[in-house]
CSV table of C-alpha atoms and ligand atoms in Angstrom, one decimal:
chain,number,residue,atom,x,y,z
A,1151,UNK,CA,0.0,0.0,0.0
A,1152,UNK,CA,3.0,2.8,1.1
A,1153,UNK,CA,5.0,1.3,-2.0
A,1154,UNK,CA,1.7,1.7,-4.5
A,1155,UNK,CA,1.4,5.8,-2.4
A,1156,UNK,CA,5.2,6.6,-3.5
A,1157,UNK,CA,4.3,5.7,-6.7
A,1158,UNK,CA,1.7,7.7,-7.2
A,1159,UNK,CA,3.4,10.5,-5.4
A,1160,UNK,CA,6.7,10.4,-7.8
A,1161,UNK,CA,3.9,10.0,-11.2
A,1162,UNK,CA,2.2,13.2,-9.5
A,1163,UNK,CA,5.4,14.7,-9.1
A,1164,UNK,CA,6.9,14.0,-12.6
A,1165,UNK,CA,3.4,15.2,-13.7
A,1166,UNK,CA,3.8,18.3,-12.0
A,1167,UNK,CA,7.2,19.2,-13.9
A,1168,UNK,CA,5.4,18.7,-17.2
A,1169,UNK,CA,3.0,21.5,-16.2
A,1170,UNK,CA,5.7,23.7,-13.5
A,1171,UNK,CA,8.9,23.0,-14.9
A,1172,UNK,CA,11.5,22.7,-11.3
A,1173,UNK,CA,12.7,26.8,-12.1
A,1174,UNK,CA,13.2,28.8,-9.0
A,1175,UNK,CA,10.3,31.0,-8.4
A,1176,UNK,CA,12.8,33.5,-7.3
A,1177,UNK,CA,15.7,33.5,-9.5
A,1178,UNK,CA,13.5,31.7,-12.3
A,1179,UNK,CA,16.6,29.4,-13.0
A,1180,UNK,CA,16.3,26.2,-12.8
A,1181,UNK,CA,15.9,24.1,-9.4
A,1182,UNK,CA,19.6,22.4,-8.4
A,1183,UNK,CA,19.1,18.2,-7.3
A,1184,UNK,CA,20.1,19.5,-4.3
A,1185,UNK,CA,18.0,21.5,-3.1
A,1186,UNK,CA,15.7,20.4,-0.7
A,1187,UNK,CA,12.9,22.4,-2.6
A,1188,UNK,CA,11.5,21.7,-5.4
A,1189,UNK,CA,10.7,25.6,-6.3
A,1190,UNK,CA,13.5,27.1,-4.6
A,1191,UNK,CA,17.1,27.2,-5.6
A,1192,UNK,CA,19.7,27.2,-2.6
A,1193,UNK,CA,20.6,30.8,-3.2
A,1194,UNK,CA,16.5,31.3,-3.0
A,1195,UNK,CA,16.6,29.4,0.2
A,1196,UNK,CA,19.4,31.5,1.5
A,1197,UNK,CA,17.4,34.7,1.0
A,1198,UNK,CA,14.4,33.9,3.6
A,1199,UNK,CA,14.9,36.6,6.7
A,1200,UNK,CA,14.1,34.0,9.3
A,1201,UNK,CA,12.9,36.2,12.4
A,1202,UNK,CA,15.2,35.3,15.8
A,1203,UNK,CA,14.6,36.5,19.3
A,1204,UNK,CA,14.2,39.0,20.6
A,1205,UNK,CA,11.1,40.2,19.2
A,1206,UNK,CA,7.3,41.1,19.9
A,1207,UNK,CA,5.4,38.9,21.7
A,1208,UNK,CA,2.4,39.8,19.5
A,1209,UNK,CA,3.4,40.0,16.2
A,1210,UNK,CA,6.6,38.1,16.5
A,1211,UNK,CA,8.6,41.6,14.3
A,1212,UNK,CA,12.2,41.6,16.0
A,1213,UNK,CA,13.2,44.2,18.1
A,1214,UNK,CA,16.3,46.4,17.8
A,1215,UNK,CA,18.6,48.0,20.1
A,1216,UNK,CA,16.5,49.8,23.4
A,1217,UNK,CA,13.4,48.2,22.6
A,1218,UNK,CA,13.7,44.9,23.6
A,1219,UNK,CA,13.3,45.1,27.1
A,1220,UNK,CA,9.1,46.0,25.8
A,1221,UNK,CA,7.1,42.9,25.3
A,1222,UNK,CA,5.4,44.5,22.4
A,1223,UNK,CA,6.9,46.4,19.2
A,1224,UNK,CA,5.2,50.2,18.8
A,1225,UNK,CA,2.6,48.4,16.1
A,1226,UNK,CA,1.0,46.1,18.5
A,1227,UNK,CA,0.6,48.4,21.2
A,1228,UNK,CA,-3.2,49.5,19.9
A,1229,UNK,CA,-4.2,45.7,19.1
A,1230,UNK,CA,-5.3,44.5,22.5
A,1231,UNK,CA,-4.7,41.5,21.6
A,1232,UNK,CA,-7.4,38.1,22.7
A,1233,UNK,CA,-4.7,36.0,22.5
A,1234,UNK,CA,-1.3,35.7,24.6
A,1235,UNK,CA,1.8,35.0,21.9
A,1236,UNK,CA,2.7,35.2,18.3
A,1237,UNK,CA,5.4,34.5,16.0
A,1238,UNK,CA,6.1,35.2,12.7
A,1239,UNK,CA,8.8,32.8,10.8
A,1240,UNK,CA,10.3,35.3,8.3
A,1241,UNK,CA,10.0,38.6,6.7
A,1242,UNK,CA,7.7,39.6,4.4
A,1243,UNK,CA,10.3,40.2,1.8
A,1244,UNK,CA,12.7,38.5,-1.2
A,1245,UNK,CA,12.1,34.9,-1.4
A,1246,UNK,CA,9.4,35.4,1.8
A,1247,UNK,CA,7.4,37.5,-0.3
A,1248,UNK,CA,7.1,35.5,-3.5
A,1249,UNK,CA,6.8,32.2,-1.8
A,1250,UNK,CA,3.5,33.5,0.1
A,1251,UNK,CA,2.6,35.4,-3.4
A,1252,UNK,CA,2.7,32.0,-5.3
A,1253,UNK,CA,1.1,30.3,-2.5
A,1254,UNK,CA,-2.2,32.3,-2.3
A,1255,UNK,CA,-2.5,33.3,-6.1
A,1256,UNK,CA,-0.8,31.0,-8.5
A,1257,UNK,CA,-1.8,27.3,-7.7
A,1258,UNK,CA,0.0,27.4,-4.3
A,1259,UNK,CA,-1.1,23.5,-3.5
A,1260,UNK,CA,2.2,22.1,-5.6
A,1261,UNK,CA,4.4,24.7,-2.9
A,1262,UNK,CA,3.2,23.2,0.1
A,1263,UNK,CA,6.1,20.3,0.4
A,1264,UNK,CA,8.3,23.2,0.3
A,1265,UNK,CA,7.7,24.0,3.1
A,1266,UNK,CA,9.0,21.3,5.1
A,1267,UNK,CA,13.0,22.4,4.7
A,1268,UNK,CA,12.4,25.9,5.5
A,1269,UNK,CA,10.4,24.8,8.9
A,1270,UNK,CA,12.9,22.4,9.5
A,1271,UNK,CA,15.9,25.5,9.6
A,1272,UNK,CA,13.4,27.5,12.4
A,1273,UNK,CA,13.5,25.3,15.5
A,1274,UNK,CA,12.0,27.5,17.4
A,1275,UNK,CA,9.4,28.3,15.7
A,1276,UNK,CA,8.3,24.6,16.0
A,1277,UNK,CA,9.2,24.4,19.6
A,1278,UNK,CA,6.1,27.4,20.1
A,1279,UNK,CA,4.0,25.5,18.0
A,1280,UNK,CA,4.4,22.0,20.4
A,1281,UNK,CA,1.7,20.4,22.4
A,1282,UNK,CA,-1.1,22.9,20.6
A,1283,UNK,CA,-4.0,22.1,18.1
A,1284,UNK,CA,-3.8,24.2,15.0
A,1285,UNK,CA,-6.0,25.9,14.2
A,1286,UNK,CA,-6.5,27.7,10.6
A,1287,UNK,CA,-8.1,30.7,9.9
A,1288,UNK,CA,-10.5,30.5,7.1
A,1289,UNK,CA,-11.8,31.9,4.2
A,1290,UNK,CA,-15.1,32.8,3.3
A,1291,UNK,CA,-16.3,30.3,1.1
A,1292,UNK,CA,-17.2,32.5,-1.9
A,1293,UNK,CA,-13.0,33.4,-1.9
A,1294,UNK,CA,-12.5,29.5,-0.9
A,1295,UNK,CA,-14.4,28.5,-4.1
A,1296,UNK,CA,-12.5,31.2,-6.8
A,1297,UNK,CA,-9.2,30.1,-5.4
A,1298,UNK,CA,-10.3,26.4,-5.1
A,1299,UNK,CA,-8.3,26.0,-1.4
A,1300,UNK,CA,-8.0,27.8,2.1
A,1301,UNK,CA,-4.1,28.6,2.0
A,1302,UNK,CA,-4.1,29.1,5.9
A,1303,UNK,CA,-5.6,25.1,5.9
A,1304,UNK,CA,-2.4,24.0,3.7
A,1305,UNK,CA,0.2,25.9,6.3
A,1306,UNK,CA,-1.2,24.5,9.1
A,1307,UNK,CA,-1.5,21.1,7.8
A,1308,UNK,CA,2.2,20.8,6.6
A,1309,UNK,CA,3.1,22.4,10.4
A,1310,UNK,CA,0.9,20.1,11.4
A,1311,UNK,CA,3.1,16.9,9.8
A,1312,UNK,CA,6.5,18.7,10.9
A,1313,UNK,CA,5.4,19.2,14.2
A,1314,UNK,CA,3.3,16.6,15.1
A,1315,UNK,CA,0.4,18.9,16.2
A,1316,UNK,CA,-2.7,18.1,15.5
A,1317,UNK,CA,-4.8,20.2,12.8
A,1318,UNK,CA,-8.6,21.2,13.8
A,1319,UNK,CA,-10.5,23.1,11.2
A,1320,UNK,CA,-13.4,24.8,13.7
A,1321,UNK,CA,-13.9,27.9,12.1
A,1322,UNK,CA,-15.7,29.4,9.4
A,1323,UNK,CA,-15.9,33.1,8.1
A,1324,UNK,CA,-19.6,34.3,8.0
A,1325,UNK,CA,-18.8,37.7,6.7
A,1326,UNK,CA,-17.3,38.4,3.2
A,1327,UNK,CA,-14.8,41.0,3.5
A,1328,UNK,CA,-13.2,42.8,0.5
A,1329,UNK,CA,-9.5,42.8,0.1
A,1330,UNK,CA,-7.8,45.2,3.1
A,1331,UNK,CA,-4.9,45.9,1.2
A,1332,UNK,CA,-6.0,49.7,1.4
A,1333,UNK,CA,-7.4,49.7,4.5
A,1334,UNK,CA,-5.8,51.1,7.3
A,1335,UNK,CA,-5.1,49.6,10.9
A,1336,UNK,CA,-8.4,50.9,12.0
A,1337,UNK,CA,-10.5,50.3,9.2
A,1338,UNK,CA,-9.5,46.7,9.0
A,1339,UNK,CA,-10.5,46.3,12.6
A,1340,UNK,CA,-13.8,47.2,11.9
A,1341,UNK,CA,-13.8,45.5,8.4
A,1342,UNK,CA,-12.9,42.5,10.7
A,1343,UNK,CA,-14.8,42.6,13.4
A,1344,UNK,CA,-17.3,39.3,14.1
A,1345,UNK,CA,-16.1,38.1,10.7
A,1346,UNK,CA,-15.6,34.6,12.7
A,1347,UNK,CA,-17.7,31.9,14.0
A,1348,UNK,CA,-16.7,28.5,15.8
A,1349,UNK,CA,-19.0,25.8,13.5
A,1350,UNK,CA,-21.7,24.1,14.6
A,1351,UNK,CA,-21.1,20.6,16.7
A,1352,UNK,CA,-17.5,22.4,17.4
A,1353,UNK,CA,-17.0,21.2,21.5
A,1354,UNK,CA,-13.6,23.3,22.9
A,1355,UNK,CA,-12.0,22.2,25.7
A,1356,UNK,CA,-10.8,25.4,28.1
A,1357,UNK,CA,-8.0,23.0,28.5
A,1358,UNK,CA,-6.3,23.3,24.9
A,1359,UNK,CA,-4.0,25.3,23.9
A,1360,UNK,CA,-5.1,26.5,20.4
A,1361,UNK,CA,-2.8,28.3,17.6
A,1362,UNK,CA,-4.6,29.9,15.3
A,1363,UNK,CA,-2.7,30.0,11.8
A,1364,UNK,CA,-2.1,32.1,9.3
A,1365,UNK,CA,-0.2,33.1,5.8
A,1366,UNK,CA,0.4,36.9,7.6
A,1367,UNK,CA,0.3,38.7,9.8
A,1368,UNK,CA,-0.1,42.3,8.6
A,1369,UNK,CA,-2.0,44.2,11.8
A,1370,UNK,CA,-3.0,41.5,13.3
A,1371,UNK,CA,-7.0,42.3,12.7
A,1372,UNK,CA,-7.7,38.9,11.0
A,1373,UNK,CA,-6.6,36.9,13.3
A,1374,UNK,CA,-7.4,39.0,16.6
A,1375,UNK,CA,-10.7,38.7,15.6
A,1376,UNK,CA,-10.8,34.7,15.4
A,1377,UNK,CA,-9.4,34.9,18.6
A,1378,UNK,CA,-11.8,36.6,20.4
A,1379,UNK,CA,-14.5,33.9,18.8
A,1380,UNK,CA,-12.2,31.3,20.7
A,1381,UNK,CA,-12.1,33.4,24.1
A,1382,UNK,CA,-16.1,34.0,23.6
A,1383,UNK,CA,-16.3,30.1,23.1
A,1384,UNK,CA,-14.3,29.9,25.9
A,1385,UNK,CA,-10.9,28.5,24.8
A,1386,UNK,CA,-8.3,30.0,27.3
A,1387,UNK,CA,-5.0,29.4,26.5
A,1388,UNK,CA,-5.1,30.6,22.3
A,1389,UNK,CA,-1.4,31.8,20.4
A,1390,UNK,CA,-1.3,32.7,16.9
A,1391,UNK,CA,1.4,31.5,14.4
A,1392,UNK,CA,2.1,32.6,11.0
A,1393,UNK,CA,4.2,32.4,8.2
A,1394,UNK,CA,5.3,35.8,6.6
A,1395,UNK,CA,5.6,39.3,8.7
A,1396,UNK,CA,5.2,42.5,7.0
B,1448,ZN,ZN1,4.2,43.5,17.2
Protein backbone atom coordinates (compact mmCIF):
# COMPACT_ATOMS: atom_id res chain seq x y z
CA UNK A 1 0.00 0.00 0.00
CA UNK A 2 3.01 2.81 1.05
CA UNK A 3 4.96 1.33 -1.96
CA UNK A 4 1.70 1.70 -4.50
CA UNK A 5 1.36 5.79 -2.41
CA UNK A 6 5.18 6.57 -3.53
CA UNK A 7 4.32 5.67 -6.66
CA UNK A 8 1.67 7.66 -7.17
CA UNK A 9 3.44 10.51 -5.38
CA UNK A 10 6.67 10.40 -7.80
CA UNK A 11 3.86 9.95 -11.17
CA UNK A 12 2.17 13.15 -9.45
CA UNK A 13 5.37 14.69 -9.11
CA UNK A 14 6.90 13.95 -12.61
CA UNK A 15 3.36 15.16 -13.68
CA UNK A 16 3.80 18.30 -12.01
CA UNK A 17 7.16 19.21 -13.93
CA UNK A 18 5.36 18.69 -17.18
CA UNK A 19 3.00 21.46 -16.21
CA UNK A 20 5.65 23.66 -13.55
CA UNK A 21 8.90 23.02 -14.93
CA UNK A 22 11.54 22.68 -11.30
CA UNK A 23 12.67 26.81 -12.09
CA UNK A 24 13.22 28.77 -9.03
CA UNK A 25 10.30 30.97 -8.45
CA UNK A 26 12.76 33.48 -7.35
CA UNK A 27 15.73 33.46 -9.54
CA UNK A 28 13.50 31.73 -12.29
CA UNK A 29 16.60 29.42 -13.01
CA UNK A 30 16.34 26.23 -12.77
CA UNK A 31 15.94 24.10 -9.43
CA UNK A 32 19.56 22.44 -8.35
CA UNK A 33 19.12 18.23 -7.29
CA UNK A 34 20.10 19.54 -4.32
CA UNK A 35 18.00 21.49 -3.12
CA UNK A 36 15.72 20.36 -0.75
CA UNK A 37 12.91 22.41 -2.63
CA UNK A 38 11.51 21.74 -5.39
CA UNK A 39 10.67 25.57 -6.34
CA UNK A 40 13.54 27.08 -4.62
CA UNK A 41 17.07 27.17 -5.63
CA UNK A 42 19.66 27.19 -2.63
CA UNK A 43 20.60 30.78 -3.23
CA UNK A 44 16.47 31.30 -3.04
CA UNK A 45 16.58 29.44 0.16
CA UNK A 46 19.45 31.50 1.50
CA UNK A 47 17.35 34.73 0.96
CA UNK A 48 14.41 33.90 3.63
CA UNK A 49 14.92 36.55 6.65
CA UNK A 50 14.14 34.01 9.31
CA UNK A 51 12.90 36.25 12.36
CA UNK A 52 15.16 35.30 15.76
CA UNK A 53 14.57 36.54 19.33
CA UNK A 54 14.25 39.00 20.60
CA UNK A 55 11.09 40.22 19.23
CA UNK A 56 7.26 41.15 19.91
CA UNK A 57 5.38 38.89 21.73
CA UNK A 58 2.37 39.79 19.53
CA UNK A 59 3.36 39.99 16.24
CA UNK A 60 6.65 38.15 16.53
CA UNK A 61 8.64 41.59 14.26
CA UNK A 62 12.25 41.61 15.99
CA UNK A 63 13.18 44.17 18.12
CA UNK A 64 16.34 46.35 17.84
CA UNK A 65 18.58 48.03 20.11
CA UNK A 66 16.50 49.81 23.40
CA UNK A 67 13.39 48.25 22.57
CA UNK A 68 13.72 44.85 23.64
CA UNK A 69 13.32 45.06 27.10
CA UNK A 70 9.08 46.04 25.77
CA UNK A 71 7.10 42.90 25.30
CA UNK A 72 5.44 44.52 22.36
CA UNK A 73 6.90 46.42 19.24
CA UNK A 74 5.16 50.18 18.80
CA UNK A 75 2.62 48.44 16.09
CA UNK A 76 0.96 46.14 18.51
CA UNK A 77 0.62 48.37 21.24
CA UNK A 78 -3.23 49.53 19.92
CA UNK A 79 -4.16 45.74 19.06
CA UNK A 80 -5.33 44.51 22.45
CA UNK A 81 -4.67 41.48 21.64
CA UNK A 82 -7.42 38.07 22.66
CA UNK A 83 -4.67 35.95 22.53
CA UNK A 84 -1.33 35.71 24.62
CA UNK A 85 1.79 34.96 21.89
CA UNK A 86 2.69 35.17 18.30
CA UNK A 87 5.43 34.45 16.00
CA UNK A 88 6.09 35.21 12.71
CA UNK A 89 8.78 32.82 10.85
CA UNK A 90 10.26 35.26 8.27
CA UNK A 91 10.04 38.65 6.67
CA UNK A 92 7.71 39.62 4.37
CA UNK A 93 10.32 40.23 1.83
CA UNK A 94 12.69 38.46 -1.15
CA UNK A 95 12.10 34.87 -1.35
CA UNK A 96 9.43 35.42 1.76
CA UNK A 97 7.35 37.49 -0.30
CA UNK A 98 7.10 35.51 -3.51
CA UNK A 99 6.84 32.18 -1.81
CA UNK A 100 3.49 33.49 0.06
CA UNK A 101 2.55 35.36 -3.41
CA UNK A 102 2.66 32.02 -5.29
CA UNK A 103 1.08 30.32 -2.53
CA UNK A 104 -2.17 32.35 -2.28
CA UNK A 105 -2.51 33.31 -6.06
CA UNK A 106 -0.79 31.00 -8.50
CA UNK A 107 -1.79 27.27 -7.67
CA UNK A 108 -0.03 27.45 -4.26
CA UNK A 109 -1.10 23.52 -3.48
CA UNK A 110 2.19 22.13 -5.65
CA UNK A 111 4.42 24.66 -2.87
CA UNK A 112 3.16 23.15 0.08
CA UNK A 113 6.11 20.29 0.43
CA UNK A 114 8.31 23.20 0.33
CA UNK A 115 7.75 24.04 3.09
CA UNK A 116 8.99 21.30 5.12
CA UNK A 117 12.99 22.41 4.68
CA UNK A 118 12.41 25.91 5.46
CA UNK A 119 10.40 24.76 8.89
CA UNK A 120 12.91 22.45 9.52
CA UNK A 121 15.86 25.49 9.62
CA UNK A 122 13.37 27.55 12.39
CA UNK A 123 13.51 25.28 15.54
CA UNK A 124 12.00 27.49 17.45
CA UNK A 125 9.37 28.27 15.73
CA UNK A 126 8.26 24.62 15.99
CA UNK A 127 9.18 24.43 19.63
CA UNK A 128 6.11 27.37 20.07
CA UNK A 129 4.00 25.53 17.97
CA UNK A 130 4.43 21.99 20.45
CA UNK A 131 1.72 20.44 22.37
CA UNK A 132 -1.10 22.86 20.61
CA UNK A 133 -4.03 22.09 18.09
CA UNK A 134 -3.77 24.19 15.01
CA UNK A 135 -6.02 25.92 14.21
CA UNK A 136 -6.46 27.69 10.64
CA UNK A 137 -8.06 30.73 9.87
CA UNK A 138 -10.52 30.52 7.12
CA UNK A 139 -11.78 31.87 4.16
CA UNK A 140 -15.12 32.82 3.34
CA UNK A 141 -16.35 30.30 1.09
CA UNK A 142 -17.18 32.45 -1.86
CA UNK A 143 -13.03 33.37 -1.93
CA UNK A 144 -12.47 29.52 -0.90
CA UNK A 145 -14.43 28.46 -4.09
CA UNK A 146 -12.52 31.18 -6.77
CA UNK A 147 -9.16 30.08 -5.41
CA UNK A 148 -10.29 26.45 -5.11
CA UNK A 149 -8.29 26.04 -1.39
CA UNK A 150 -7.97 27.80 2.13
CA UNK A 151 -4.07 28.59 2.00
CA UNK A 152 -4.06 29.11 5.94
CA UNK A 153 -5.58 25.13 5.92
CA UNK A 154 -2.38 24.04 3.74
CA UNK A 155 0.16 25.91 6.29
CA UNK A 156 -1.23 24.47 9.12
CA UNK A 157 -1.45 21.09 7.78
CA UNK A 158 2.23 20.83 6.64
CA UNK A 159 3.14 22.44 10.40
CA UNK A 160 0.91 20.11 11.41
CA UNK A 161 3.06 16.94 9.78
CA UNK A 162 6.50 18.72 10.88
CA UNK A 163 5.40 19.16 14.17
CA UNK A 164 3.34 16.57 15.06
CA UNK A 165 0.41 18.89 16.23
CA UNK A 166 -2.73 18.07 15.50
CA UNK A 167 -4.78 20.23 12.83
CA UNK A 168 -8.58 21.21 13.76
CA UNK A 169 -10.51 23.11 11.18
CA UNK A 170 -13.35 24.76 13.67
CA UNK A 171 -13.91 27.94 12.11
CA UNK A 172 -15.70 29.40 9.39
CA UNK A 173 -15.87 33.09 8.14
CA UNK A 174 -19.65 34.29 7.96
CA UNK A 175 -18.76 37.74 6.73
CA UNK A 176 -17.31 38.40 3.23
CA UNK A 177 -14.82 40.96 3.48
CA UNK A 178 -13.23 42.80 0.47
CA UNK A 179 -9.49 42.76 0.09
CA UNK A 180 -7.76 45.16 3.09
CA UNK A 181 -4.87 45.90 1.19
CA UNK A 182 -6.03 49.70 1.36
CA UNK A 183 -7.38 49.66 4.49
CA UNK A 184 -5.81 51.12 7.33
CA UNK A 185 -5.09 49.60 10.91
CA UNK A 186 -8.39 50.90 12.00
CA UNK A 187 -10.50 50.33 9.19
CA UNK A 188 -9.52 46.66 8.97
CA UNK A 189 -10.46 46.26 12.59
CA UNK A 190 -13.81 47.22 11.88
CA UNK A 191 -13.79 45.54 8.44
CA UNK A 192 -12.92 42.49 10.72
CA UNK A 193 -14.81 42.62 13.40
CA UNK A 194 -17.34 39.27 14.11
CA UNK A 195 -16.13 38.15 10.65
CA UNK A 196 -15.56 34.61 12.68
CA UNK A 197 -17.74 31.85 14.04
CA UNK A 198 -16.71 28.48 15.80
CA UNK A 199 -18.98 25.76 13.45
CA UNK A 200 -21.66 24.11 14.62
CA UNK A 201 -21.11 20.65 16.69
CA UNK A 202 -17.48 22.45 17.37
CA UNK A 203 -16.98 21.16 21.49
CA UNK A 204 -13.64 23.31 22.88
CA UNK A 205 -11.97 22.22 25.73
CA UNK A 206 -10.80 25.38 28.07
CA UNK A 207 -8.04 23.02 28.51
CA UNK A 208 -6.26 23.32 24.93
CA UNK A 209 -4.02 25.30 23.89
CA UNK A 210 -5.08 26.54 20.36
CA UNK A 211 -2.83 28.25 17.57
CA UNK A 212 -4.62 29.88 15.30
CA UNK A 213 -2.71 29.97 11.80
CA UNK A 214 -2.14 32.09 9.33
CA UNK A 215 -0.20 33.15 5.81
CA UNK A 216 0.37 36.92 7.57
CA UNK A 217 0.32 38.74 9.79
CA UNK A 218 -0.09 42.26 8.60
CA UNK A 219 -2.00 44.16 11.79
CA UNK A 220 -3.02 41.50 13.29
CA UNK A 221 -6.98 42.27 12.65
CA UNK A 222 -7.66 38.89 11.04
CA UNK A 223 -6.57 36.93 13.33
CA UNK A 224 -7.42 38.99 16.60
CA UNK A 225 -10.72 38.74 15.55
CA UNK A 226 -10.83 34.70 15.35
CA UNK A 227 -9.39 34.94 18.63
CA UNK A 228 -11.77 36.57 20.37
CA UNK A 229 -14.52 33.93 18.80
CA UNK A 230 -12.22 31.29 20.74
CA UNK A 231 -12.10 33.42 24.13
CA UNK A 232 -16.13 34.00 23.64
CA UNK A 233 -16.29 30.06 23.12
CA UNK A 234 -14.33 29.91 25.86
CA UNK A 235 -10.87 28.50 24.81
CA UNK A 236 -8.29 30.02 27.31
CA UNK A 237 -5.03 29.36 26.48
CA UNK A 238 -5.05 30.57 22.27
CA UNK A 239 -1.42 31.83 20.36
CA UNK A 240 -1.28 32.70 16.86
CA UNK A 241 1.38 31.49 14.35
CA UNK A 242 2.14 32.57 10.95
CA UNK A 243 4.24 32.44 8.19
CA UNK A 244 5.26 35.83 6.61
CA UNK A 245 5.58 39.31 8.70
CA UNK A 246 5.19 42.47 7.03
ZN1 LIG B 1 4.25 43.55 17.24
Amino acid sequence: MTRLYRQFQTWGRNALDLIYPRECLVTGEPVENNSPCRYLSIPALERIYFIHEPHCGTCGAPFFGELIALRDCPHCRELNPAYANGRSLFFLRDTGREFIHELKYRNGQRLVPDLSPILRRAPRYLEFLAGSILVPIPLHPVRERERGYNQSLLIALQLGEISGCPVQDILERVKFTETQTRLDRSQRQANMRDAFAVKKGVNLSPDQRLVLVDDVFTTGATLNSAAKILLKAGVQQIDVATLGHG
